[in-house]
Amino acid sequence: DIQMTQSPSSLSASVGDRVTITCQASQDISNCLNWYQQIPGKAPKLLIYDASHLGTGLPSRFSGSGSGTLFTFTISSLQPEDIATYYCQQCDDLPTFGQGTKLEIK
Amino acid sequence: QVQLQESGPGLVKPSQTLSLTCTVSGGSISSGRSYWSWIRQPAGGGLEWLGRIYTTGSTSYKPSLESRVTFSVDTSKNQLSLKLNSVTAADTAVYYCARDPVGDALDIWGQGTMVTVSS
């Protein structure tokens, strides 16, 4: 299995802050990396696919970058509705998820 | 717009078989080639990919579950099915089905169904 390590595991930030989450793969996965948002009590939602492509109709404050083994997910200006847990997922081999980053408002 | 809905018994006894259905609406499973994945999430835990089935019926399973899990597709009912045998308390989780159009990203998810394994 390809192991995905996310950091931090939790994060507290203020509205308007720039927020960055990192995901590291245990081996080279090229750009086969997706990011999901899970609001409490809801199913996950695809935000970013293939490392840097924003899903259709999603706010441009969400972005992703990286390739190989190191990836980042950024919210340029945190909004109250962004409170959720964020997961990375590699698609280079049988899918595996990172352990999640719980984002809270300070 | 394609929507997914999981269903099944909320309670399963240890050592028995967990059976879930995912009903696809707003589009035909057989009209386009796509993967369909199953994912689960224990309470307060992370996401675990269990495996996927292609429209043609070919499957890929998470290696650690391969001996206990079976996926199938019924195009006449537009449904996917999951069977997990010899369940234990460790299989207690919310189970999701999700569409994966090209074996890459899970772009549409069901709302999930909670399954508890307990006697």
Coordinates of N, CA, C and O in Angstrom, one line a residue, chain B:
Chain B
Q1 N -28.9 14.6 -12.8 CA -27.7 14.5 -12.1 C -27.7 13.1 -11.3 O -28.6 12.8 -10.7
V2 N -26.6 12.5 -11.5 CA -26.4 11.2 -10.8 C -26.4 11.3 -9.3 O -25.7 12.2 -8.8
Q3 N -27.2 10.5 -8.6 CA -27.2 10.4 -7.2 C -27.1 9.0 -6.7 O -27.5 8.0 -7.4
L4 N -26.5 8.8 -5.6 CA -26.2 7.4 -5.0 C -26.9 7.4 -3.6 O -26.9 8.3 -2.9
Q5 N -27.5 6.2 -3.3 CA -28.2 6.0 -2.1 C -27.9 4.6 -1.5 O -28.3 3.6 -2.2
E6 N -27.2 4.5 -0.4 CA -26.9 3.3 0.2 C -28.0 2.8 1.1 O -28.8 3.6 1.7
S7 N -28.2 1.5 1.2 CA -29.2 0.9 2.1 C -28.8 -0.4 2.5 O -28.0 -1.1 1.9
G8 N -29.4 -0.8 3.7 CA -29.1 -2.1 4.2 C -29.4 -2.1 5.7 O -29.8 -1.1 6.3
P9 N -29.3 -3.3 6.4 CA -29.6 -3.4 7.8 C -28.6 -2.6 8.6 O -27.4 -2.6 8.4
G10 N -29.1 -1.9 9.6 CA -28.2 -1.1 10.4 C -27.5 -1.9 11.5 O -26.5 -1.5 12.0
L11 N -27.9 -3.2 11.7 CA -27.3 -4.0 12.7 C -27.0 -5.4 12.2 O -27.9 -6.0 11.6
V12 N -25.8 -5.9 12.4 CA -25.4 -7.2 11.9 C -24.7 -7.9 13.1 O -24.0 -7.3 13.8
K13 N -25.0 -9.2 13.3 CA -24.4 -9.9 14.4 C -23.0 -10.4 14.0 O -22.7 -10.6 12.8
P14 N -22.1 -10.4 15.0 CA -20.7 -10.9 14.7 C -20.8 -12.3 14.0 O -21.6 -13.1 14.3
S15 N -19.8 -12.5 13.1 CA -19.6 -13.7 12.3 C -20.6 -13.8 11.1 O -20.4 -14.6 10.3
Q16 N -21.6 -12.9 11.1 CA -22.5 -13.0 10.0 C -22.1 -12.2 8.8 O -21.0 -11.6 8.8
T17 N -22.9 -12.1 7.7 CA -22.5 -11.4 6.5 C -23.3 -10.0 6.4 O -24.5 -10.0 6.6
L18 N -22.5 -9.0 6.2 CA -23.0 -7.6 6.0 C -23.4 -7.5 4.5 O -22.5 -7.7 3.7
S19 N -24.6 -7.1 4.2 CA -25.0 -6.9 2.8 C -25.6 -5.5 2.6 O -26.5 -5.1 3.3
L20 N -25.0 -4.7 1.7 CA -25.4 -3.4 1.4 C -25.7 -3.2 -0.1 O -25.1 -3.9 -0.9
T21 N -26.6 -2.3 -0.3 CA -27.0 -2.0 -1.7 C -26.8 -0.5 -1.9 O -27.0 0.3 -1.0
C22 N -26.3 -0.1 -3.1 CA -26.2 1.3 -3.5 C -27.0 1.5 -4.8 O -26.7 0.8 -5.8
T23 N -28.1 2.3 -4.7 CA -28.9 2.5 -5.8 C -28.5 3.8 -6.5 O -28.4 4.8 -5.9
V24 N -28.3 3.7 -7.8 CA -27.9 4.8 -8.6 C -29.1 5.4 -9.3 O -29.9 4.7 -10.0
S25 N -29.3 6.7 -9.2 CA -30.5 7.4 -9.9 C -29.9 8.5 -10.7 O -28.8 9.0 -10.4
G26 N -30.7 8.9 -11.7 CA -30.3 10.1 -12.5 C -29.4 9.7 -13.6 O -28.8 10.6 -14.3
G27 N -29.2 8.4 -13.8 CA -28.3 7.9 -14.9 C -28.2 6.4 -14.8 O -28.4 5.8 -13.7
S28 N -27.8 5.8 -15.9 CA -27.7 4.4 -15.9 C -26.3 3.9 -15.7 O -25.4 4.4 -16.3
I29 N -26.2 2.9 -14.8 CA -24.8 2.3 -14.6 C -24.2 1.9 -15.9 O -23.0 2.0 -16.1
S30 N -25.0 1.3 -16.7 CA -24.5 0.7 -17.9 C -24.3 1.6 -19.1 O -23.7 1.2 -20.1
S31 N -24.8 2.8 -19.0 CA -24.7 3.7 -20.1 C -23.3 4.3 -20.4 O -23.0 4.7 -21.4
G32 N -22.6 4.4 -19.3 CA -21.2 4.9 -19.4 C -20.3 4.0 -18.6 O -20.7 3.4 -17.7
R33 N -19.1 3.9 -19.1 CA -18.1 3.1 -18.4 C -17.6 3.9 -17.2 O -17.1 5.0 -17.3
S34 N -17.7 3.3 -16.0 CA -17.2 4.0 -14.8 C -16.9 2.9 -13.7 O -17.3 1.8 -13.7
Y35 N -16.0 3.3 -12.8 CA -15.8 2.6 -11.6 C -16.7 3.0 -10.5 O -17.2 4.2 -10.5
W36 N -17.0 2.1 -9.6 CA -17.9 2.4 -8.5 C -17.2 1.8 -7.3 O -16.9 0.6 -7.2
S37 N -16.9 2.7 -6.3 CA -16.1 2.3 -5.1 C -17.0 2.2 -3.9 O -18.0 2.8 -3.8
W38 N -16.5 1.4 -2.9 CA -17.0 1.4 -1.6 C -16.0 1.9 -0.6 O -14.8 1.5 -0.7
I39 N -16.4 2.7 0.3 CA -15.5 3.3 1.3 C -16.2 3.2 2.6 O -17.5 3.3 2.7
R40 N -15.5 3.1 3.7 CA -16.1 3.1 5.0 C -15.4 4.0 6.0 O -14.2 4.3 5.7
Q41 N -16.1 4.4 7.0 CA -15.5 5.3 8.0 C -16.1 5.0 9.4 O -17.2 5.2 9.7
P42 N -15.2 4.5 10.3 CA -15.7 4.3 11.7 C -15.9 5.6 12.3 O -15.4 6.6 11.9
A43 N -16.8 5.6 13.4 CA -17.1 6.8 14.1 C -15.9 7.5 14.6 O -15.0 6.9 15.2
G44 N -15.8 8.8 14.2 CA -14.6 9.5 14.6 C -13.3 9.2 13.9 O -12.2 9.7 14.3
G45 N -13.4 8.3 12.9 CA -12.2 7.9 12.2 C -12.0 8.4 10.8 O -12.9 9.2 10.3
G46 N -11.1 7.9 10.1 CA -10.8 8.3 8.8 C -11.5 7.4 7.7 O -12.2 6.5 8.1
L47 N -11.2 7.7 6.5 CA -11.8 7.0 5.4 C -10.9 5.8 4.9 O -9.7 5.9 4.8
E48 N -11.6 4.7 4.7 CA -10.9 3.5 4.3 C -11.6 3.0 3.0 O -12.7 2.7 2.9
W49 N -10.8 3.0 1.9 CA -11.3 2.5 0.6 C -11.3 1.0 0.7 O -10.3 0.3 1.1
L50 N -12.5 0.4 0.3 CA -12.6 -1.1 0.4 C -12.4 -1.8 -0.9 O -12.0 -2.9 -1.0
G51 N -12.7 -1.1 -2.0 CA -12.5 -1.7 -3.3 C -13.4 -1.0 -4.3 O -14.1 0.0 -4.0
R52 N -13.4 -1.5 -5.5 CA -14.2 -0.9 -6.6 C -14.6 -2.0 -7.6 O -14.0 -3.0 -7.7
I53 N -15.7 -1.7 -8.3 CA -16.2 -2.5 -9.4 C -16.4 -1.7 -10.6 O -16.8 -0.5 -10.5
Y54 N -16.0 -2.2 -11.8 CA -16.1 -1.5 -13.0 C -17.5 -1.9 -13.6 O -18.1 -2.9 -13.2
T55 N -18.0 -1.1 -14.5 CA -19.3 -1.3 -15.1 C -19.4 -2.7 -15.7 O -20.5 -3.3 -15.7
T56 N -18.3 -3.2 -16.2 CA -18.3 -4.6 -16.8 C -18.4 -5.7 -15.7 O -18.6 -6.8 -16.1
G57 N -18.1 -5.3 -14.5 CA -18.1 -6.3 -13.4 C -16.8 -6.7 -12.9 O -16.7 -7.4 -11.9
S58 N -15.7 -6.2 -13.5 CA -14.4 -6.5 -12.9 C -14.2 -5.8 -11.6 O -14.7 -4.7 -11.5
T59 N -13.4 -6.4 -10.7 CA -13.3 -5.8 -9.4 C -11.8 -5.7 -8.9 O -11.0 -6.4 -9.4
S60 N -11.6 -4.8 -8.0 CA -10.4 -4.6 -7.3 C -10.7 -4.4 -5.8 O -11.6 -3.6 -5.5
Y61 N -10.1 -5.2 -5.0 CA -10.4 -5.1 -3.5 C -9.1 -4.7 -2.7 O -8.0 -4.9 -3.1
K62 N -9.4 -4.0 -1.6 CA -8.3 -3.7 -0.7 C -7.7 -5.1 -0.3 O -8.5 -6.0 0.2
P63 N -6.4 -5.3 -0.4 CA -5.8 -6.6 -0.1 C -6.2 -7.2 1.2 O -6.5 -8.4 1.3
S64 N -6.2 -6.4 2.3 CA -6.5 -6.9 3.6 C -8.0 -7.4 3.8 O -8.3 -8.1 4.8
L65 N -8.8 -7.0 2.9 CA -10.2 -7.4 2.9 C -10.6 -8.4 1.9 O -11.7 -9.0 1.9
E66 N -9.7 -8.7 0.9 CA -10.1 -9.4 -0.3 C -10.7 -10.8 0.0 O -11.6 -11.3 -0.7
S67 N -10.3 -11.4 1.1 CA -10.8 -12.8 1.4 C -12.3 -12.7 2.0 O -12.9 -13.7 2.0
R68 N -12.8 -11.5 2.3 CA -14.1 -11.4 3.0 C -15.1 -10.6 2.2 O -16.3 -10.6 2.5
V69 N -14.7 -9.9 1.2 CA -15.6 -9.0 0.5 C -15.9 -9.4 -0.9 O -15.0 -9.9 -1.6
T70 N -17.1 -9.1 -1.3 CA -17.5 -9.3 -2.7 C -18.4 -8.2 -3.2 O -19.3 -7.8 -2.5
F71 N -18.1 -7.6 -4.3 CA -18.9 -6.6 -5.0 C -19.6 -7.2 -6.2 O -19.1 -8.1 -6.9
S72 N -20.8 -6.6 -6.5 CA -21.5 -7.0 -7.7 C -22.3 -5.8 -8.2 O -22.5 -4.8 -7.5
V73 N -22.7 -5.9 -9.5 CA -23.4 -4.9 -10.1 C -24.6 -5.5 -10.8 O -24.5 -6.5 -11.4
D74 N -25.8 -4.9 -10.6 CA -27.1 -5.4 -11.2 C -27.5 -4.2 -12.1 O -28.2 -3.3 -11.6
T75 N -27.2 -4.3 -13.4 CA -27.6 -3.2 -14.3 C -29.1 -3.1 -14.5 O -29.6 -2.0 -14.8
S76 N -29.8 -4.2 -14.4 CA -31.2 -4.1 -14.6 C -31.9 -3.3 -13.4 O -33.0 -2.7 -13.7
K77 N -31.3 -3.3 -12.3 CA -31.9 -2.6 -11.1 C -31.1 -1.3 -10.9 O -31.5 -0.5 -10.0
N78 N -30.1 -1.1 -11.7 CA -29.2 0.1 -11.5 C -28.6 0.2 -10.1 O -28.6 1.2 -9.4
Q79 N -28.2 -1.0 -9.6 CA -27.7 -1.1 -8.2 C -26.3 -1.8 -8.1 O -26.0 -2.6 -9.0
L80 N -25.6 -1.4 -7.1 CA -24.4 -2.0 -6.7 C -24.6 -2.7 -5.4 O -25.4 -2.3 -4.6
S81 N -23.8 -3.8 -5.2 CA -24.0 -4.5 -3.9 C -22.6 -4.8 -3.3 O -21.6 -5.0 -4.0
L82 N -22.6 -4.8 -2.0 CA -21.4 -5.2 -1.2 C -21.8 -6.3 -0.2 O -22.8 -6.2 0.4
K83 N -21.0 -7.3 -0.2 CA -21.1 -8.3 0.8 C -19.8 -8.5 1.6 O -18.8 -8.7 0.9
L84 N -19.9 -8.4 2.9 CA -18.7 -8.6 3.7 C -19.0 -9.7 4.7 O -19.9 -9.5 5.6
N85 N -18.3 -10.8 4.7 CA -18.6 -11.9 5.6 C -17.7 -11.9 6.8 O -16.7 -11.2 6.9
S86 N -18.1 -12.8 7.7 CA -17.4 -13.0 9.0 C -17.1 -11.6 9.7 O -16.0 -11.4 10.1
V87 N -18.1 -10.8 9.8 CA -17.9 -9.5 10.4 C -17.6 -9.5 11.9 O -18.0 -10.4 12.6
T88 N -16.9 -8.5 12.3 CA -16.6 -8.3 13.7 C -16.9 -6.9 14.1 O -17.2 -6.1 13.2
A89 N -16.7 -6.5 15.3 CA -17.0 -5.1 15.8 C -16.1 -4.1 15.0 O -16.5 -3.0 14.8
A90 N -15.0 -4.6 14.5 CA -14.1 -3.7 13.8 C -14.7 -3.3 12.4 O -14.2 -2.3 11.8
D91 N -15.7 -3.9 12.0 CA -16.4 -3.6 10.7 C -17.5 -2.6 10.9 O -18.2 -2.2 10.0
T92 N -17.7 -2.2 12.2 CA -18.7 -1.1 12.5 C -18.3 0.2 11.9 O -17.2 0.7 12.2
A93 N -19.1 0.8 11.1 CA -18.7 2.0 10.4 C -19.9 2.6 9.5 O -20.9 1.9 9.4
V94 N -19.7 3.8 9.0 CA -20.6 4.3 8.0 C -20.0 3.8 6.7 O -18.8 4.0 6.4
Y95 N -20.8 3.2 5.8 CA -20.4 2.7 4.5 C -20.9 3.6 3.4 O -22.1 4.0 3.4
Y96 N -20.0 4.0 2.5 CA -20.4 4.9 1.4 C -20.1 4.2 0.1 O -19.1 3.4 0.0
C97 N -20.9 4.5 -0.9 CA -20.6 4.1 -2.3 C -20.3 5.4 -3.0 O -20.8 6.5 -2.6
A98 N -19.4 5.4 -4.0 CA -19.0 6.6 -4.7 C -18.7 6.2 -6.1 O -18.2 5.1 -6.4
R99 N -18.9 7.2 -7.0 CA -18.6 7.0 -8.4 C -17.2 7.5 -8.7 O -16.7 8.5 -8.1
D100 N -16.5 6.7 -9.5 CA -15.1 7.0 -9.8 C -15.0 6.9 -11.4 O -14.6 5.8 -11.9
P101 N -15.3 8.0 -12.1 CA -15.4 7.8 -13.6 C -14.3 7.2 -14.3 O -14.5 6.5 -15.3
V102 N -13.1 7.5 -13.9 CA -11.9 7.0 -14.7 C -10.9 6.3 -13.8 O -9.8 6.1 -14.2
G103 N -11.3 5.8 -12.6 CA -10.4 5.2 -11.7 C -9.4 6.1 -11.1 O -8.2 5.8 -10.9
D104 N -9.9 7.3 -10.8 CA -9.0 8.4 -10.4 C -9.6 9.1 -9.2 O -9.0 8.9 -8.1
A105 N -10.6 9.8 -9.3 CA -11.2 10.6 -8.2 C -12.7 10.2 -8.0 O -13.4 9.9 -8.9
L106 N -13.0 10.2 -6.7 CA -14.4 9.9 -6.3 C -15.3 11.1 -6.4 O -15.2 12.0 -5.5
D107 N -16.0 11.3 -7.5 CA -16.6 12.6 -7.7 C -18.1 12.7 -7.2 O -18.6 13.8 -7.0
I108 N -18.8 11.6 -7.0 CA -20.1 11.6 -6.5 C -20.2 10.5 -5.4 O -19.8 9.4 -5.6
W109 N -20.7 10.9 -4.2 CA -20.8 10.0 -3.1 C -22.3 9.9 -2.7 O -23.1 10.8 -2.8
G110 N -22.6 8.7 -2.1 CA -23.9 8.6 -1.4 C -23.8 9.2 -0.1 O -22.7 9.7 0.3
Q111 N -24.9 9.3 0.6 CA -25.0 9.9 1.9 C -24.4 9.0 3.0 O -24.1 9.5 4.1
G112 N -24.2 7.7 2.7 CA -23.7 6.8 3.7 C -24.8 6.1 4.5 O -25.9 6.6 4.7
T113 N -24.4 4.9 4.9 CA -25.4 4.1 5.8 C -24.6 3.6 7.0 O -23.5 3.0 6.7
M114 N -25.1 3.7 8.1 CA -24.4 3.3 9.3 C -24.6 1.8 9.6 O -25.8 1.3 9.5
V115 N -23.6 1.0 9.8 CA -23.7 -0.4 10.1 C -23.0 -0.7 11.4 O -21.8 -0.3 11.6
T116 N -23.7 -1.3 12.4 CA -23.2 -1.7 13.6 C -23.1 -3.2 13.7 O -24.1 -3.9 13.4
V117 N -22.0 -3.7 14.1 CA -21.8 -5.1 14.3 C -21.8 -5.4 15.8 O -20.9 -5.0 16.6
S118 N -22.9 -6.0 16.2 CA -23.1 -6.3 17.7 C -24.1 -7.4 17.9 O -25.0 -7.6 17.1
S119 N -23.9 -8.2 18.9 CA -24.8 -9.3 19.2 C -26.0 -8.7 20.0 O -27.0 -9.5 20.3

